[in-house]
C-alpha positions as CSV (number, residue, x, y, z in Angstrom):
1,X,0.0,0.0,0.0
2,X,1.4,3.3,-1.0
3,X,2.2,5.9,1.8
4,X,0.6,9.5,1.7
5,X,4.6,10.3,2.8
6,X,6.2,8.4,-0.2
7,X,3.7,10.2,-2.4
8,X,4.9,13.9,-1.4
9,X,8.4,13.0,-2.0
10,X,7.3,11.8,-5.3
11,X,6.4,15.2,-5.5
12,X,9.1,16.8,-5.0
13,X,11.2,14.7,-7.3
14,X,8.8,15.0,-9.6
15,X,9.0,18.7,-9.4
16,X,12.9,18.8,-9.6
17,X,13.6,16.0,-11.5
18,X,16.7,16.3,-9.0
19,X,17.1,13.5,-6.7
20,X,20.1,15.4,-4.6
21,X,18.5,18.7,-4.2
22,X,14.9,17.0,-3.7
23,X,16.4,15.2,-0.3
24,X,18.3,18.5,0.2
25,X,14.3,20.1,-0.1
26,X,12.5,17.1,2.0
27,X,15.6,17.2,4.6
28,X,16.0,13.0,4.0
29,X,18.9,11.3,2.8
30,X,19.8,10.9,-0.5
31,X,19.7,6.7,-0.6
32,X,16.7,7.1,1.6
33,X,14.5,8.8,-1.3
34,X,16.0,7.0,-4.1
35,X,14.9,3.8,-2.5
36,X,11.3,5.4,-1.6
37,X,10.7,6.4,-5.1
38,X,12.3,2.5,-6.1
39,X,9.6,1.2,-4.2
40,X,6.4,3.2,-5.4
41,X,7.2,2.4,-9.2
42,X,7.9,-1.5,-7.6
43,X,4.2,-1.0,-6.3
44,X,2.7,0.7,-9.8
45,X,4.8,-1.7,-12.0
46,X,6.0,0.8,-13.9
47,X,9.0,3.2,-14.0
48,X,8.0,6.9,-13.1
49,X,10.9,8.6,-14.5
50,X,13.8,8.6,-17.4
51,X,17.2,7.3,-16.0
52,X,19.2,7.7,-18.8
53,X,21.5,10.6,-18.2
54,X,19.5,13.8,-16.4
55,X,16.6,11.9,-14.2
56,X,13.6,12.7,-16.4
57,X,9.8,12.2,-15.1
58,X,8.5,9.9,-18.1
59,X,4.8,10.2,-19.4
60,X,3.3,7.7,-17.5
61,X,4.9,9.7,-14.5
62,X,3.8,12.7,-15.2
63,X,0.1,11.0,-15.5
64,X,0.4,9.9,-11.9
65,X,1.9,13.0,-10.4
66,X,-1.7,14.9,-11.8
67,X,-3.4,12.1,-10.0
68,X,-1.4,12.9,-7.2
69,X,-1.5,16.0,-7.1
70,X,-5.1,16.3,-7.0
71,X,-5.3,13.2,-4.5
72,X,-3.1,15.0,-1.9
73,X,-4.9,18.1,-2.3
74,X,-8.3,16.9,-2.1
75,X,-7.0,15.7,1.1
76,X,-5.4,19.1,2.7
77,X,-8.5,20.8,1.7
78,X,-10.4,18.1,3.6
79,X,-8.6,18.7,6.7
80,X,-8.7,22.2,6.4
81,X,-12.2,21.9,6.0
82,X,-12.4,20.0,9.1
83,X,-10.2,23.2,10.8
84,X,-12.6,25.8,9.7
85,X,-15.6,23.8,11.2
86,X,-14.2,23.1,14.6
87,X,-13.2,26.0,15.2
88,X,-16.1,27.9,13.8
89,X,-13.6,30.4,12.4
90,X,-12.8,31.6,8.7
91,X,-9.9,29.6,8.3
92,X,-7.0,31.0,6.0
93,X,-6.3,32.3,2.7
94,X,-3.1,31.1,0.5
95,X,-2.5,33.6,-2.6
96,X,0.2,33.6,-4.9
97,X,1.4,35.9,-7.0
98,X,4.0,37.1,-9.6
99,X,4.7,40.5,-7.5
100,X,3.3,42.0,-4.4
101,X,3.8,45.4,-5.2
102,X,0.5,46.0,-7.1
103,X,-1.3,44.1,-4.2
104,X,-0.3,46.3,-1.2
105,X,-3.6,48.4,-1.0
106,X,-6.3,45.4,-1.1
107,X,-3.9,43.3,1.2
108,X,-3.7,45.8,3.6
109,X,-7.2,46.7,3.5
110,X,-8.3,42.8,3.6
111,X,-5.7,42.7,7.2
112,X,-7.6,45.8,8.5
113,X,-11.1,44.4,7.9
114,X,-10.0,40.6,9.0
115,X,-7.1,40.9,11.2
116,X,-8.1,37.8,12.8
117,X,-7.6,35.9,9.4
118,X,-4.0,34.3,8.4
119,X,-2.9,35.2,5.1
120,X,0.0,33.1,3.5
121,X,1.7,34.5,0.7
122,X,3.4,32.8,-2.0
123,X,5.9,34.1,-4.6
124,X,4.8,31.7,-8.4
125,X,6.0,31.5,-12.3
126,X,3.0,31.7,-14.1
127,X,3.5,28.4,-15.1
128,X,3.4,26.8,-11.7
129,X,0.4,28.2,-10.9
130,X,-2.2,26.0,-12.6
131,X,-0.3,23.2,-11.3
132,X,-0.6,24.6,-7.8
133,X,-4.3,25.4,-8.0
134,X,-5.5,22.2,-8.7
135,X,-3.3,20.8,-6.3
136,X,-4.8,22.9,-4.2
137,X,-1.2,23.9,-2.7
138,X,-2.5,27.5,-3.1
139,X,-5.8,29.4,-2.9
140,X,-5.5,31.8,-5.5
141,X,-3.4,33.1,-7.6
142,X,-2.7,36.6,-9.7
143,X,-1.1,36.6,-12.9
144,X,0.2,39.4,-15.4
145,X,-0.1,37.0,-18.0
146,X,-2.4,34.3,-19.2
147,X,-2.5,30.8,-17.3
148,X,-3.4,28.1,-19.7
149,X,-4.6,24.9,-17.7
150,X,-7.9,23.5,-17.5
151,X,-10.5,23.4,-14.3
152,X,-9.6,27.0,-13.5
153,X,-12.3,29.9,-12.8
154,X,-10.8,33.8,-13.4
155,X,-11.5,37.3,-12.4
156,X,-10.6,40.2,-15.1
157,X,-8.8,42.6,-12.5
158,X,-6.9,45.6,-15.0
159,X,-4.6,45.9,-17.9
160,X,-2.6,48.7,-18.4
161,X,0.0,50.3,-20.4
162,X,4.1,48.9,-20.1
163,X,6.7,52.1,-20.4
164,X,10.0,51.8,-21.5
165,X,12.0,53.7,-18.2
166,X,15.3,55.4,-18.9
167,X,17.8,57.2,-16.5
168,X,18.3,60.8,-16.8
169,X,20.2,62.0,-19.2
170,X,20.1,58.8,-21.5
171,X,19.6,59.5,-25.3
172,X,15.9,58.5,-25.2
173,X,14.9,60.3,-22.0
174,X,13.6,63.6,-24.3
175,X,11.6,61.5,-26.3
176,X,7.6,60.7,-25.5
177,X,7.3,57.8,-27.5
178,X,9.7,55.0,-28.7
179,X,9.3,52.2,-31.4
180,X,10.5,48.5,-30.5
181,X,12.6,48.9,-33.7
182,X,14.4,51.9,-31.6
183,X,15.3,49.8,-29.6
184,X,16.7,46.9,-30.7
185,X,20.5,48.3,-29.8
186,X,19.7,49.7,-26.4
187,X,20.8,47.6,-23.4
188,X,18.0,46.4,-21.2
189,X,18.0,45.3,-17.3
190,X,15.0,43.1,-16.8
191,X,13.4,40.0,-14.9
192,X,14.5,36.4,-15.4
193,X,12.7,34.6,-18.0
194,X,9.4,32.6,-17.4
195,X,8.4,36.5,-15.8
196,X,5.7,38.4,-17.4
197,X,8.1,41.6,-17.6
198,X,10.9,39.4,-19.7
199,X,8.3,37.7,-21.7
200,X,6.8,40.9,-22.4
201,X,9.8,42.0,-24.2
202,X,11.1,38.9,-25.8
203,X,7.4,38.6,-27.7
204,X,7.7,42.7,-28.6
205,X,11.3,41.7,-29.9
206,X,10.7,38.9,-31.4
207,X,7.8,39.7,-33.4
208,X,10.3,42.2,-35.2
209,X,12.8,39.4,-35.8
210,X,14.9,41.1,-33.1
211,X,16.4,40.3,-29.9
212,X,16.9,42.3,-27.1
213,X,20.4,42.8,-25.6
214,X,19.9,42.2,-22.0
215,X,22.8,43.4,-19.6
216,X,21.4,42.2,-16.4
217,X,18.3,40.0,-15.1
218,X,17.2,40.1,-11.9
219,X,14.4,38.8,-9.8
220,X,14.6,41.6,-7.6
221,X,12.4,44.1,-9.2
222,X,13.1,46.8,-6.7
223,X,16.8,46.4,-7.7
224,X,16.0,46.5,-11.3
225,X,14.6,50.7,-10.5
226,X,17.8,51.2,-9.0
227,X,19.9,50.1,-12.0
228,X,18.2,52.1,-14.1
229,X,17.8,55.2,-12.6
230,X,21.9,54.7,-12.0
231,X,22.7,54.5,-15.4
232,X,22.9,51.2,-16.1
233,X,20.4,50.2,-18.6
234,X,16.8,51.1,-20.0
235,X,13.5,48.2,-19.1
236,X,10.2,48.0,-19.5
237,X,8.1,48.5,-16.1
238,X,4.6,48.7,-16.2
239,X,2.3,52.2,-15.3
240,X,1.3,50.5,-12.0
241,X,4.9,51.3,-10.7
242,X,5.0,54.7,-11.9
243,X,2.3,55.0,-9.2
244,X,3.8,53.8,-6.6
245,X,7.2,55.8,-7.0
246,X,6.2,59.0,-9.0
247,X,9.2,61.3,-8.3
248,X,11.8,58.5,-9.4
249,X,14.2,59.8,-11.2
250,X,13.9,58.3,-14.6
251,X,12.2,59.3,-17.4
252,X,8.8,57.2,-18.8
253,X,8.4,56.5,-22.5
254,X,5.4,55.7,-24.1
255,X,6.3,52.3,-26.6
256,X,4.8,52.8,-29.9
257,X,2.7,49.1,-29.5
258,X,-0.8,48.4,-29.0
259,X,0.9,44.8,-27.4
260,X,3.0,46.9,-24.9
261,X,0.6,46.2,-21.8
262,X,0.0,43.9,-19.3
263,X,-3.3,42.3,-18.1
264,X,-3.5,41.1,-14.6
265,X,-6.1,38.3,-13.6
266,X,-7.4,37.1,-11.2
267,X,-7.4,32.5,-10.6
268,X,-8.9,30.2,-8.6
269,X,-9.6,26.4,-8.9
270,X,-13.0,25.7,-10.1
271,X,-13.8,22.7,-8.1
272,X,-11.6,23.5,-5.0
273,X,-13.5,23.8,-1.3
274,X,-12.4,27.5,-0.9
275,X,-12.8,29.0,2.9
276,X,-14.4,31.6,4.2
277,X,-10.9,33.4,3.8
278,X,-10.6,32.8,0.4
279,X,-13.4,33.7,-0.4
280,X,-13.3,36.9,1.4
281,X,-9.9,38.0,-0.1
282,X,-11.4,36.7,-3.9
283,X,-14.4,39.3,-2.9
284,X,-11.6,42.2,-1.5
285,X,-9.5,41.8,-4.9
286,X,-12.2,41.9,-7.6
287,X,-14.0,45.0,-5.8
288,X,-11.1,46.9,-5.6
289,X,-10.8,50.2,-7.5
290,X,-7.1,49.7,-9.1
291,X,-7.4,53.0,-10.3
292,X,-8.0,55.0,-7.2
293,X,-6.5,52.5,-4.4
294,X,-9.6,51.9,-3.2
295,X,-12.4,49.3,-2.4
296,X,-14.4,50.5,-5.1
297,X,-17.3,53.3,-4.3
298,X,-14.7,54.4,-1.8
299,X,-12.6,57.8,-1.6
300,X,-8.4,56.9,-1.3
């Protein structure tokens, strides 16, 4: 009989495709997993992954990690379930997101209103985040780009423009508007790829038959302002931050691109058990007034 333990390494190897960092992850010993993972494709009759150079998770693998995945989460919710009942309370939320900087406002106004409620917050790829959902790992989840996976439910929350940011003084900070073309020599400081922001400007790029000549990536996005306000390098930062930091001191250019935006949704599994949490921060986000910074009908 299959453990519910065995199956969340599986998990994790699955995830990794890794066997030494997995046991570095699960805090077990390498020999240990390799044999736990041995006997659960002894049990299934079937190997799980690809040992042939890099450890691969195979098809028939990746068929039982969905299974899995839902199995294990079916089961968390379940005893979160249980939580919320006995205890007559609204439980928890779990939201993950690509960036927390656009979320301050309804966060902090969601803490204010429920300060009773535990919020867990969880950096995510957009690509993870379908897999997380239906796992149930996570709540909900925003995105700045779309999430293609089936059996999920989704909020329209804004779009808005994406500005190319220069540092004072550089050769484009006179102008008002840029073509990608303009670009295409100009050295750019932006996120790491799978990140809306980098995918963004490798799809503007690339739709030119360009590529753009990236200087530095960085998954600190505060860190990415700094570089280019110092010189650095130019990037592409949506209007949201201009917002939140109006008297940086960089110039904003308008990109001369209809596909130069972002559009940020809301997710949420459509057959998952959400709590009385999740529900509440699912009503806190879609009411909120992005424009103002404010529940909507409300003054800032």
């Amino acid at each position: 009989m299959v453990e519910l333990n065995s199956l969340r390494q599986f998990l994790v190897v699955a995830r990794l495709e890794h066997l030494s960092r997995a046991a570095d992850e699960l805090r077990v010993a390498q020999p240990s997993l390799s044999r736990t993972i041995g006997r659960l494709e002894s049990e299934l009759g079937v190997p799980l992954f690809d040992r042939s150079g890099r450890l691969r998770l195979n098809d028939t693998g990746k068929l039982f990690r969905d299974h899995v995945e839902r199995a294990l989460g079916e089961l968390d919710a379940g005893r979160r379930a249980v939580a919320e009942a006995a205890s007559q309370g609204l439980g928890s939320v779990r939201l993950a997101s690509e960036t927390f900087l656009t979320l301050t406002g309804p966060l902090a106004a969601f803490k204010r209103a429920h300060p009773a409620i535990e919020i867990e917050l969880h950096w995510s790829p957009a690509e993870d985040m379908g897999r997380r959902l239906r796992a149930q790992d996570v709540d909900l989840c925003i995105a700045s780009q779309p999430i293609h996976a089936e059996g999920l439910e989704s909020a329209h929350l804004f779009d808005e423009a994406v500005a190319v940011v220069a540092p004072l003084g550089h050769p484009l900070a006179d102008r008002t508007m840029v073509t990608v073309d303009e670009l295409a020599n100009q050295s750019f400081i932006t996120a790491r790829k799978g990140h809306w922001l980098r995918r963004l400007l490798d799809r503007l790029f690339a739709a030119r038959g360009l590529t753009p000549k990236i200087v530095c990536e960085s998954d600190e996005h505060s860190a990415i302002a700094s570089m280019i306000s110092a010189g650095l390098g130019i990037g592409l930062v949506p209007a949201f931050a201009r917002r939140s930091a109006p008297h940086a001191p960089v110039a904003w250019i308008t990109v001369d691109s209809a596909e130069c935006r972002r559009t940020v949704t809301l997710y949420w599994g459509a057959d998952s058990h959400l709590s009385a949490a999740a529900r509440l921060m699912r009503t806190t986000i879609t009411r909120w007034d992005w424009t103002t910074g404010a529940p909507q009908g409300e003054r800032p």
